[in-house]
Amino acid sequence: MQIKRRLAAAGVALGVAAAATGAAALSAQADPAGPSSPTEPVTWTVGGLTASDVAELEQLGFDVAHEHGGDVHIIGDQAVADDLRALGHTPEFHDTVYKDLEVTAQQEGTYYGGYRTVDAIEAHLHGVADANPALTRLYDIGDSWLKTQNEGGHDIYAVCVTAIAAGDCEQDPDSAKPRFTLIAQMHAREIATGEIALRWIDDLVAGYGTDTEVTDLLDTTEVWVVPVVNPDGVDIVASGGDDPILQRKNANDSAGNCGSRFGVDLNRNSTFEWGADSTNPCAETYQGSAAGSEPETRAVEDWLRSLHPDQRGEAESDPAPDDARDVFITLHSYGEYIIIPWGYTDTAAPNDAQLRALGKAMSASNGYFVGTNDDTVGYSTSGTTDDMAYGELGVASFTFEVGPDFGDCGGFFPAYSCVEDTLWPENRGALMTAAQAAAAPYTG
Ligand SMILES: [Zn+2]
């Protein structure tokens, strides 16, 4: 294939080490016409690529952040743009990664204008659970990679929110109430997603007994939330302060000498249809050494299996039955998509029409485009959480790609005010629609 020869001939160094450091000292005002310095990571658009071209760039270690219709975004500094030019591509400046900060005096426990650190999030979850024992139960569902290595790290927390009756909020798939499960910040640098998950928890707790819709929901449904799947990664992101680090993967650095590009992509590490993504430990989509190799992956999968009954047969073509229950959403950024299974193949999922229908109902709130990987980002993914939740358990599963691809509220690092002003409000209704559908997601 032509691109392989070109890549080999160009001798591009793997790793693209400068891209993910976020270490560039930024001037106060980014130049909208381009990067403010040669070492500032920015978003470049590269057009006219085939799916296999994109896969090659990922395998080489380029940070392919977003794709649509043959155009991809690649994050990196000027040296990365030069590497792309050496391969025959024409990168064009798209947008800055870092947005102007409205708040410069940092609050304790926050970074980049107000985003909460992992420690602050954990303190908040404990506070909510302690103050609301009739509505919440907090679970430790597993350890981060660093914790398994006795190198610090974190527990991974899940909160169950419902009007707790006897037997509710137990980790048993045979529950009286149907369930809506939500996870966020599996990719650490998708920083708005954790904040949205926290607002969802707080909104439900505050609304019980005062808001009819919330009260009805919590009387009939269990809502479970993991606000931060990848706490080690979020610690790395937050360590950059006003210039957050672009860490996507977990903190497992055992697979190779990658400089700042270590880690396993937890959304390529799930056990369902694992193994067709990057084998380069330095790539942003590195799938790990084996299916479910990472403790964060196992924590989430075991948690999903403990909550959702197995409702689907073994064959790819087996539909979940019309009376199946439960909905799962994994929050990612960015692109304003609601993505339905399958991710690993462009064959339609057996419940395709039903998944699209619920996707469209959610889109009435956030306006996001509904479709499969093939319809939206245009590439296949293997070992993703949504394919696992639907494929193994038959849960109606969706990936939200939160936020636009450009501007102050776009990309991985939207200005903090965007969370409160647009990203949370536009998604609150979509999450409510998902939760209300948990009893019968396939019947419309
Ligand atoms: Zn993501």
Short mmCIF file of C-alpha atoms and ligand atoms in Angstrom, two decimals:
data_model
loop_
_atom_site.label_atom_id
_atom_site.label_comp_id
_atom_site.label_asym_id
_atom_site.label_seq_id
_atom_site.Cartn_x
_atom_site.Cartn_y
_atom_site.Cartn_z
CA MET A 1 0.00 0.00 0.00
CA GLN A 2 1.32 3.36 -0.97
CA ILE A 3 1.14 5.08 2.39
CA LYS A 4 3.15 2.34 4.06
CA ARG A 5 5.97 2.85 1.61
CA ARG A 6 5.86 6.57 2.09
CA LEU A 7 5.93 6.25 5.87
CA ALA A 8 8.84 3.88 5.77
CA ALA A 9 10.72 6.06 3.32
CA ALA A 10 10.19 9.12 5.42
CA GLY A 11 11.57 7.38 8.50
CA VAL A 12 9.22 9.23 10.80
CA ALA A 13 10.18 8.87 14.42
CA LEU A 14 7.62 7.09 16.53
CA GLY A 15 6.23 8.71 19.58
CA VAL A 16 5.91 12.33 18.52
CA ALA A 17 6.98 13.11 22.04
CA ALA A 18 6.30 16.80 22.09
CA ALA A 19 2.65 16.46 21.16
CA ALA A 20 1.25 15.34 24.47
CA THR A 21 3.38 17.16 26.94
CA GLY A 22 1.33 20.30 27.13
CA ALA A 23 4.46 21.79 28.59
CA ALA A 24 4.59 24.80 26.35
CA ALA A 25 4.40 28.04 28.22
CA LEU A 26 1.43 29.75 26.68
CA SER A 27 1.02 33.40 26.19
CA ALA A 28 -2.10 34.87 27.72
CA GLN A 29 -3.82 35.30 24.38
CA ALA A 30 -3.64 32.52 21.82
CA ASP A 31 -3.40 33.76 18.25
CA PRO A 32 -6.54 32.52 16.48
CA ALA A 33 -4.59 32.40 13.24
CA GLY A 34 -2.15 29.85 14.55
CA PRO A 35 -0.12 28.57 17.46
CA SER A 36 1.48 31.15 19.73
CA SER A 37 4.75 29.27 19.80
CA PRO A 38 6.39 26.39 17.85
CA THR A 39 6.06 24.08 20.85
CA GLU A 40 2.41 24.78 21.64
CA PRO A 41 0.23 21.73 20.86
CA VAL A 42 -2.65 22.74 18.61
CA THR A 43 -5.17 20.98 16.41
CA TRP A 44 -4.27 20.47 12.76
CA THR A 45 -6.71 19.35 10.09
CA VAL A 46 -5.45 16.83 7.56
CA GLY A 47 -7.83 16.11 4.70
CA GLY A 48 -8.40 13.41 2.12
CA LEU A 49 -7.38 10.40 4.18
CA THR A 50 -8.71 6.87 3.81
CA ALA A 51 -9.51 4.77 6.88
CA SER A 52 -6.28 2.84 6.38
CA ASP A 53 -4.27 6.08 6.11
CA VAL A 54 -5.71 7.10 9.48
CA ALA A 55 -4.92 3.73 11.02
CA GLU A 56 -1.34 4.07 9.83
CA LEU A 57 -0.99 7.53 11.37
CA GLU A 58 -2.35 6.20 14.68
CA GLN A 59 -0.02 3.24 14.59
CA LEU A 60 2.90 5.60 14.01
CA GLY A 61 1.98 7.49 17.16
CA PHE A 62 0.26 10.56 15.78
CA ASP A 63 -2.47 11.86 18.09
CA VAL A 64 -5.51 11.51 15.85
CA ALA A 65 -8.15 13.27 17.89
CA HIS A 66 -11.20 13.44 15.69
CA GLU A 67 -12.35 12.30 12.31
CA HIS A 68 -15.17 13.10 10.01
CA GLY A 69 -15.58 12.26 6.36
CA GLY A 70 -11.88 11.82 5.59
CA ASP A 71 -10.79 14.93 7.49
CA VAL A 72 -8.94 14.21 10.70
CA HIS A 73 -7.70 16.37 13.54
CA ILE A 74 -4.18 15.69 14.70
CA ILE A 75 -2.89 17.30 17.87
CA GLY A 76 0.71 18.38 18.01
CA ASP A 77 3.20 21.18 17.76
CA GLN A 78 5.07 22.49 14.73
CA ALA A 79 7.40 19.48 14.72
CA VAL A 80 4.38 17.20 14.37
CA ALA A 81 3.09 19.29 11.49
CA ASP A 82 6.53 18.96 9.89
CA ASP A 83 6.38 15.17 10.34
CA LEU A 84 3.00 15.14 8.59
CA ARG A 85 4.38 17.22 5.72
CA ALA A 86 7.29 14.79 5.42
CA LEU A 87 4.70 12.07 4.85
CA GLY A 88 3.13 14.05 2.04
CA HIS A 89 0.20 15.46 3.99
CA THR A 90 -0.90 19.08 4.19
CA PRO A 91 -1.76 19.92 7.78
CA GLU A 92 -3.72 23.13 8.24
CA PHE A 93 -4.12 24.92 11.55
CA HIS A 94 -7.63 24.26 12.90
CA ASP A 95 -7.85 25.58 16.46
CA THR A 96 -5.97 26.06 19.66
CA VAL A 97 -6.17 23.28 22.24
CA TYR A 98 -6.03 25.70 25.15
CA LYS A 99 -8.79 28.29 25.48
CA ASP A 100 -8.56 31.63 27.20
CA LEU A 101 -9.17 31.28 30.91
CA GLU A 102 -11.71 33.60 32.48
CA VAL A 103 -10.46 32.71 35.95
CA THR A 104 -6.80 33.02 36.67
CA ALA A 105 -6.82 32.69 40.46
CA GLN A 106 -7.11 28.95 40.94
CA GLN A 107 -9.53 27.63 43.56
CA GLU A 108 -8.20 24.90 45.81
CA GLY A 109 -8.87 21.50 44.23
CA THR A 110 -9.36 22.83 40.72
CA TYR A 111 -7.34 23.43 37.56
CA TYR A 112 -7.81 25.22 34.24
CA GLY A 113 -10.38 27.69 35.46
CA GLY A 114 -12.49 25.43 37.68
CA TYR A 115 -12.30 21.77 36.62
CA ARG A 116 -12.09 19.59 39.71
CA THR A 117 -9.13 17.38 40.53
CA VAL A 118 -9.62 13.70 41.32
CA ASP A 119 -9.14 14.35 45.03
CA ALA A 120 -11.79 17.07 44.94
CA ILE A 121 -14.17 14.80 43.03
CA GLU A 122 -13.68 11.99 45.54
CA ALA A 123 -14.32 14.38 48.42
CA HIS A 124 -17.47 15.59 46.68
CA LEU A 125 -18.78 12.06 46.14
CA HIS A 126 -18.20 11.14 49.77
CA GLY A 127 -19.94 14.33 50.82
CA VAL A 128 -22.99 13.66 48.64
CA ALA A 129 -23.24 10.07 49.82
CA ASP A 130 -22.85 10.98 53.50
CA ALA A 131 -25.49 13.70 53.25
CA ASN A 132 -28.04 11.62 51.33
CA PRO A 133 -28.16 8.07 52.71
CA ALA A 134 -31.76 7.55 51.57
CA LEU A 135 -30.89 8.42 47.97
CA THR A 136 -27.31 7.34 47.34
CA ARG A 137 -24.84 4.56 47.87
CA LEU A 138 -21.15 4.92 47.09
CA TYR A 139 -19.12 1.92 45.88
CA ASP A 140 -15.43 1.35 45.36
CA ILE A 141 -15.47 -0.79 42.21
CA GLY A 142 -11.74 -1.31 41.72
CA ASP A 143 -8.28 0.17 41.61
CA SER A 144 -6.46 2.32 39.11
CA TRP A 145 -3.25 0.98 37.58
CA LEU A 146 -0.98 3.02 39.87
CA LYS A 147 -2.85 1.75 42.92
CA THR A 148 -2.33 -1.85 41.79
CA GLN A 149 1.41 -1.03 41.62
CA ASN A 150 1.44 0.52 45.11
CA GLU A 151 2.47 3.80 43.50
CA GLY A 152 -0.33 5.98 44.80
CA GLY A 153 -3.28 5.95 42.44
CA HIS A 154 -6.95 5.79 43.30
CA ASP A 155 -10.00 3.71 43.94
CA ILE A 156 -12.59 3.94 41.18
CA TYR A 157 -15.96 5.07 42.49
CA ALA A 158 -19.51 4.37 41.41
CA VAL A 159 -22.54 6.11 42.90
CA CYS A 160 -26.00 4.58 42.87
CA VAL A 161 -28.79 7.15 43.02
CA THR A 162 -32.40 6.11 43.62
CA ALA A 163 -35.09 6.37 46.29
CA ILE A 164 -33.59 3.45 48.15
CA ALA A 165 -36.01 0.67 49.08
CA ALA A 166 -35.03 -2.73 50.48
CA GLY A 167 -32.80 -4.49 47.94
CA ASP A 168 -32.04 -1.38 45.87
CA CYS A 169 -28.52 -0.30 44.93
CA GLU A 170 -27.10 -3.80 45.31
CA GLN A 171 -24.55 -5.10 42.82
CA ASP A 172 -26.86 -7.84 41.61
CA PRO A 173 -28.25 -7.94 38.06
CA ASP A 174 -31.54 -9.28 39.37
CA SER A 175 -32.75 -5.90 40.61
CA ALA A 176 -36.31 -4.73 41.16
CA LYS A 177 -35.73 -1.46 39.30
CA PRO A 178 -34.31 -1.07 35.80
CA ARG A 179 -30.94 0.66 35.56
CA PHE A 180 -29.27 3.49 33.72
CA THR A 181 -25.47 3.36 33.97
CA LEU A 182 -23.23 6.29 33.02
CA ILE A 183 -19.45 6.53 32.91
CA ALA A 184 -17.15 9.47 32.16
CA GLN A 185 -13.50 10.41 31.82
CA MET A 186 -12.34 7.03 30.63
CA HIS A 187 -10.23 9.24 28.39
CA ALA A 188 -8.71 11.52 30.98
CA ARG A 189 -8.28 14.61 28.83
CA GLU A 190 -11.99 14.73 27.92
CA ILE A 191 -12.38 16.96 30.94
CA ALA A 192 -15.92 18.24 30.46
CA THR A 193 -17.33 14.72 30.69
CA GLY A 194 -16.52 14.18 34.37
CA GLU A 195 -18.04 17.54 35.25
CA ILE A 196 -21.25 16.63 33.40
CA ALA A 197 -21.44 13.31 35.27
CA LEU A 198 -21.04 15.09 38.62
CA ARG A 199 -23.76 17.61 37.76
CA TRP A 200 -26.09 14.74 36.85
CA ILE A 201 -25.58 13.19 40.30
CA ASP A 202 -26.09 16.51 42.07
CA ASP A 203 -29.13 17.38 39.97
CA LEU A 204 -30.86 14.10 40.82
CA VAL A 205 -30.11 14.32 44.53
CA ALA A 206 -31.28 17.94 44.73
CA GLY A 207 -34.39 17.29 42.65
CA TYR A 208 -35.85 14.37 44.57
CA GLY A 209 -39.03 15.50 46.28
CA THR A 210 -39.03 18.90 44.57
CA ASP A 211 -38.84 18.13 40.84
CA THR A 212 -41.62 15.82 39.63
CA GLU A 213 -39.60 14.35 36.76
CA VAL A 214 -36.61 13.57 38.99
CA THR A 215 -38.83 12.19 41.75
CA ASP A 216 -40.66 9.88 39.35
CA LEU A 217 -37.35 8.71 37.92
CA LEU A 218 -35.75 7.90 41.27
CA ASP A 219 -38.90 6.15 42.49
CA THR A 220 -38.74 3.74 39.56
CA THR A 221 -35.14 3.52 38.34
CA GLU A 222 -31.61 3.07 39.63
CA VAL A 223 -29.12 5.55 38.19
CA TRP A 224 -25.45 4.54 38.51
CA VAL A 225 -22.58 6.88 37.70
CA VAL A 226 -18.80 6.46 37.49
CA PRO A 227 -17.64 10.07 37.06
CA VAL A 228 -13.96 9.21 36.57
CA VAL A 229 -12.99 5.83 35.11
CA ASN A 230 -9.34 6.86 34.65
CA PRO A 231 -8.28 8.76 37.78
CA ASP A 232 -4.54 8.26 37.23
CA GLY A 233 -4.91 9.87 33.83
CA VAL A 234 -6.90 12.76 35.26
CA ASP A 235 -4.16 13.37 37.85
CA ILE A 236 -1.73 13.73 34.94
CA VAL A 237 -4.07 16.07 33.07
CA ALA A 238 -4.62 18.25 36.15
CA SER A 239 -0.90 18.39 36.94
CA GLY A 240 -0.60 20.84 34.04
CA GLY A 241 -2.73 23.39 35.87
CA ASP A 242 -3.69 26.16 33.45
CA ASP A 243 -2.03 24.15 30.65
CA PRO A 244 -3.55 20.71 31.23
CA ILE A 245 -1.59 17.71 29.98
CA LEU A 246 -3.19 15.93 27.01
CA GLN A 247 -3.21 12.51 28.71
CA ARG A 248 -5.83 10.24 27.15
CA LYS A 249 -4.73 6.79 28.33
CA ASN A 250 -4.19 5.27 31.76
CA ALA A 251 -0.84 5.50 33.55
CA ASN A 252 0.45 2.02 32.72
CA ASP A 253 3.99 2.70 31.48
CA SER A 254 5.18 -0.90 31.53
CA ALA A 255 4.87 -1.62 27.80
CA GLY A 256 7.60 0.46 26.26
CA ASN A 257 9.78 3.52 26.28
CA CYS A 258 7.28 6.11 25.09
CA GLY A 259 8.37 9.26 26.86
CA SER A 260 5.16 11.06 27.72
CA ARG A 261 3.10 8.80 25.42
CA PHE A 262 2.73 5.84 27.79
CA GLY A 263 -0.53 4.17 28.74
CA VAL A 264 -3.26 1.91 27.47
CA ASP A 265 -6.36 3.25 25.73
CA LEU A 266 -9.08 1.97 28.06
CA ASN A 267 -11.67 2.38 25.31
CA ARG A 268 -9.78 -0.10 23.15
CA ASN A 269 -9.07 -2.58 25.97
CA SER A 270 -12.52 -4.09 26.61
CA THR A 271 -12.96 -7.82 26.23
CA PHE A 272 -15.64 -7.72 23.53
CA GLU A 273 -14.12 -7.96 20.05
CA TRP A 274 -10.74 -6.79 21.35
CA GLY A 275 -7.64 -6.75 19.23
CA ALA A 276 -7.99 -4.80 15.98
CA ASP A 277 -6.61 -1.47 17.24
CA SER A 278 -3.08 -0.18 17.70
CA THR A 279 -0.33 -2.52 18.87
CA ASN A 280 2.11 0.38 19.32
CA PRO A 281 2.40 1.10 23.08
CA CYS A 282 3.13 4.73 22.24
CA ALA A 283 -0.02 5.20 20.13
CA GLU A 284 -2.99 7.03 21.62
CA THR A 285 -5.18 4.06 20.66
CA TYR A 286 -2.87 1.39 22.09
CA GLN A 287 -5.14 -1.55 22.89
CA GLY A 288 -3.04 -3.09 25.66
CA SER A 289 -1.27 -6.42 25.87
CA ALA A 290 -4.47 -8.47 26.13
CA ALA A 291 -8.23 -8.07 26.25
CA GLY A 292 -9.13 -6.54 29.61
CA SER A 293 -5.47 -6.25 30.63
CA GLU A 294 -6.02 -3.03 32.58
CA PRO A 295 -7.49 -2.82 36.10
CA GLU A 296 -9.72 0.11 35.11
CA THR A 297 -11.19 -1.94 32.24
CA ARG A 298 -11.85 -4.89 34.51
CA ALA A 299 -13.42 -2.66 37.17
CA VAL A 300 -15.89 -1.18 34.69
CA GLU A 301 -16.71 -4.51 33.02
CA ASP A 302 -17.22 -6.33 36.32
CA TRP A 303 -19.39 -3.47 37.52
CA LEU A 304 -21.53 -3.58 34.36
CA ARG A 305 -21.90 -7.37 34.68
CA SER A 306 -22.94 -6.93 38.32
CA LEU A 307 -25.73 -4.52 37.35
CA HIS A 308 -27.12 -5.60 33.99
CA PRO A 309 -28.60 -9.04 33.26
CA ASP A 310 -27.24 -10.86 30.22
CA GLN A 311 -30.03 -10.35 27.69
CA ARG A 312 -28.43 -11.10 24.33
CA GLY A 313 -27.35 -14.30 22.60
CA GLU A 314 -23.81 -15.11 21.53
CA ALA A 315 -24.09 -14.52 17.79
CA GLU A 316 -23.37 -11.11 16.29
CA SER A 317 -26.83 -11.24 14.72
CA ASP A 318 -28.75 -12.10 17.92
CA PRO A 319 -30.92 -9.13 18.93
CA ALA A 320 -31.61 -8.20 22.49
CA PRO A 321 -35.32 -8.99 22.98
CA ASP A 322 -37.86 -6.19 22.70
CA ASP A 323 -38.57 -6.43 26.43
CA ALA A 324 -34.89 -6.11 27.42
CA ARG A 325 -34.11 -3.41 29.98
CA ASP A 326 -31.36 -0.96 30.90
CA VAL A 327 -29.41 1.81 29.17
CA PHE A 328 -25.68 2.58 29.26
CA ILE A 329 -23.90 5.76 28.15
CA THR A 330 -20.17 6.45 28.06
CA LEU A 331 -19.27 10.15 27.84
CA HIS A 332 -16.42 11.15 25.56
CA SER A 333 -15.33 14.28 23.70
CA TYR A 334 -15.70 15.68 21.08
CA GLY A 335 -17.76 16.12 17.90
CA GLU A 336 -21.43 16.31 18.97
CA TYR A 337 -22.30 12.72 18.15
CA ILE A 338 -24.47 10.05 19.75
CA ILE A 339 -22.81 6.86 18.55
CA ILE A 340 -24.56 3.49 18.57
CA PRO A 341 -23.05 -0.02 18.24
CA TRP A 342 -21.41 -1.65 16.50
CA GLY A 343 -18.08 0.05 16.67
CA TYR A 344 -15.99 -2.93 15.64
CA THR A 345 -17.73 -3.65 12.33
CA ASP A 346 -19.79 -1.73 9.83
CA THR A 347 -22.44 -4.47 9.91
CA ALA A 348 -25.60 -3.06 11.48
CA ALA A 349 -26.26 -4.15 15.06
CA PRO A 350 -29.33 -6.41 15.34
CA ASN A 351 -31.14 -3.72 17.37
CA ASP A 352 -29.95 -0.96 15.04
CA ALA A 353 -33.35 0.64 14.40
CA GLN A 354 -34.25 0.63 18.10
CA LEU A 355 -30.88 2.07 19.11
CA ARG A 356 -31.25 4.81 16.52
CA ALA A 357 -34.75 5.60 17.77
CA LEU A 358 -33.60 6.09 21.36
CA GLY A 359 -30.56 7.99 20.10
CA LYS A 360 -32.84 10.37 18.23
CA ALA A 361 -35.02 10.83 21.31
CA MET A 362 -31.91 11.87 23.25
CA SER A 363 -30.76 14.08 20.41
CA ALA A 364 -33.93 16.13 20.81
CA SER A 365 -32.15 17.63 23.83
CA ASN A 366 -28.56 18.03 22.70
CA GLY A 367 -28.97 18.14 18.92
CA TYR A 368 -26.13 15.68 18.40
CA PHE A 369 -25.93 13.61 15.22
CA VAL A 370 -26.99 9.99 15.75
CA GLY A 371 -25.29 7.08 14.02
CA THR A 372 -22.76 4.28 14.08
CA ASN A 373 -19.02 4.83 13.91
CA ASP A 374 -19.35 4.42 10.19
CA ASP A 375 -22.02 7.15 10.02
CA THR A 376 -20.15 9.59 12.29
CA VAL A 377 -16.43 9.43 12.88
CA GLY A 378 -15.88 7.12 9.92
CA TYR A 379 -13.54 4.58 11.50
CA SER A 380 -13.88 1.25 13.30
CA THR A 381 -12.92 0.68 16.92
CA SER A 382 -12.37 -2.57 18.76
CA GLY A 383 -12.55 -3.28 22.46
CA THR A 384 -14.86 -0.37 23.32
CA THR A 385 -17.06 -0.21 26.40
CA ASP A 386 -20.29 0.45 24.50
CA ASP A 387 -19.78 -2.58 22.25
CA MET A 388 -19.13 -4.68 25.37
CA ALA A 389 -22.23 -3.47 27.22
CA TYR A 390 -24.44 -4.07 24.21
CA GLY A 391 -22.64 -7.06 22.74
CA GLU A 392 -22.18 -9.08 25.92
CA LEU A 393 -25.20 -7.96 27.92
CA GLY A 394 -27.74 -6.58 25.43
CA VAL A 395 -27.92 -3.22 27.21
CA ALA A 396 -28.93 -0.32 24.94
CA SER A 397 -25.53 1.40 24.73
CA PHE A 398 -24.36 4.75 23.46
CA THR A 399 -21.22 6.86 23.24
CA PHE A 400 -21.76 10.60 23.52
CA GLU A 401 -19.07 12.76 21.91
CA VAL A 402 -19.66 15.88 23.96
CA GLY A 403 -19.07 19.34 22.57
CA PRO A 404 -18.18 20.90 19.24
CA ASP A 405 -14.85 20.54 17.44
CA PHE A 406 -13.98 24.23 17.44
CA GLY A 407 -14.10 27.34 19.57
CA ASP A 408 -14.05 28.20 23.26
CA CYS A 409 -16.48 25.38 24.10
CA GLY A 410 -14.91 22.90 21.71
CA GLY A 411 -12.19 20.30 21.72
CA PHE A 412 -10.75 18.50 24.73
CA PHE A 413 -10.25 21.57 26.89
CA PRO A 414 -13.34 23.80 26.68
CA ALA A 415 -13.34 26.88 28.85
CA TYR A 416 -14.83 25.94 32.21
CA SER A 417 -17.75 28.33 31.81
CA CYS A 418 -18.90 26.22 28.84
CA VAL A 419 -19.69 23.31 31.14
CA GLU A 420 -22.20 25.35 33.10
CA ASP A 421 -23.50 27.40 30.18
CA THR A 422 -23.89 24.86 27.38
CA LEU A 423 -22.37 21.40 27.76
CA TRP A 424 -24.25 20.43 30.93
CA PRO A 425 -27.60 22.05 30.01
CA GLU A 426 -27.68 20.54 26.51
CA ASN A 427 -26.93 17.06 27.84
CA ARG A 428 -29.08 17.05 30.97
CA GLY A 429 -32.24 16.33 29.00
CA ALA A 430 -30.51 13.63 26.97
CA LEU A 431 -29.41 11.85 30.14
CA MET A 432 -32.94 12.17 31.54
CA THR A 433 -34.39 10.65 28.37
CA ALA A 434 -31.91 7.79 28.60
CA ALA A 435 -32.71 7.13 32.26
CA GLN A 436 -36.46 7.28 31.65
CA ALA A 437 -36.04 4.69 28.90
CA ALA A 438 -34.24 2.19 31.15
CA ALA A 439 -37.35 0.07 31.72
CA ALA A 440 -37.90 -0.54 28.01
CA PRO A 441 -35.23 1.02 25.80
CA TYR A 442 -36.13 -1.03 22.71
CA THR A 443 -39.86 -0.38 22.60
CA GLY A 444 -39.76 3.36 21.87
ZN ZN B 1 -12.82 9.53 24.42
#
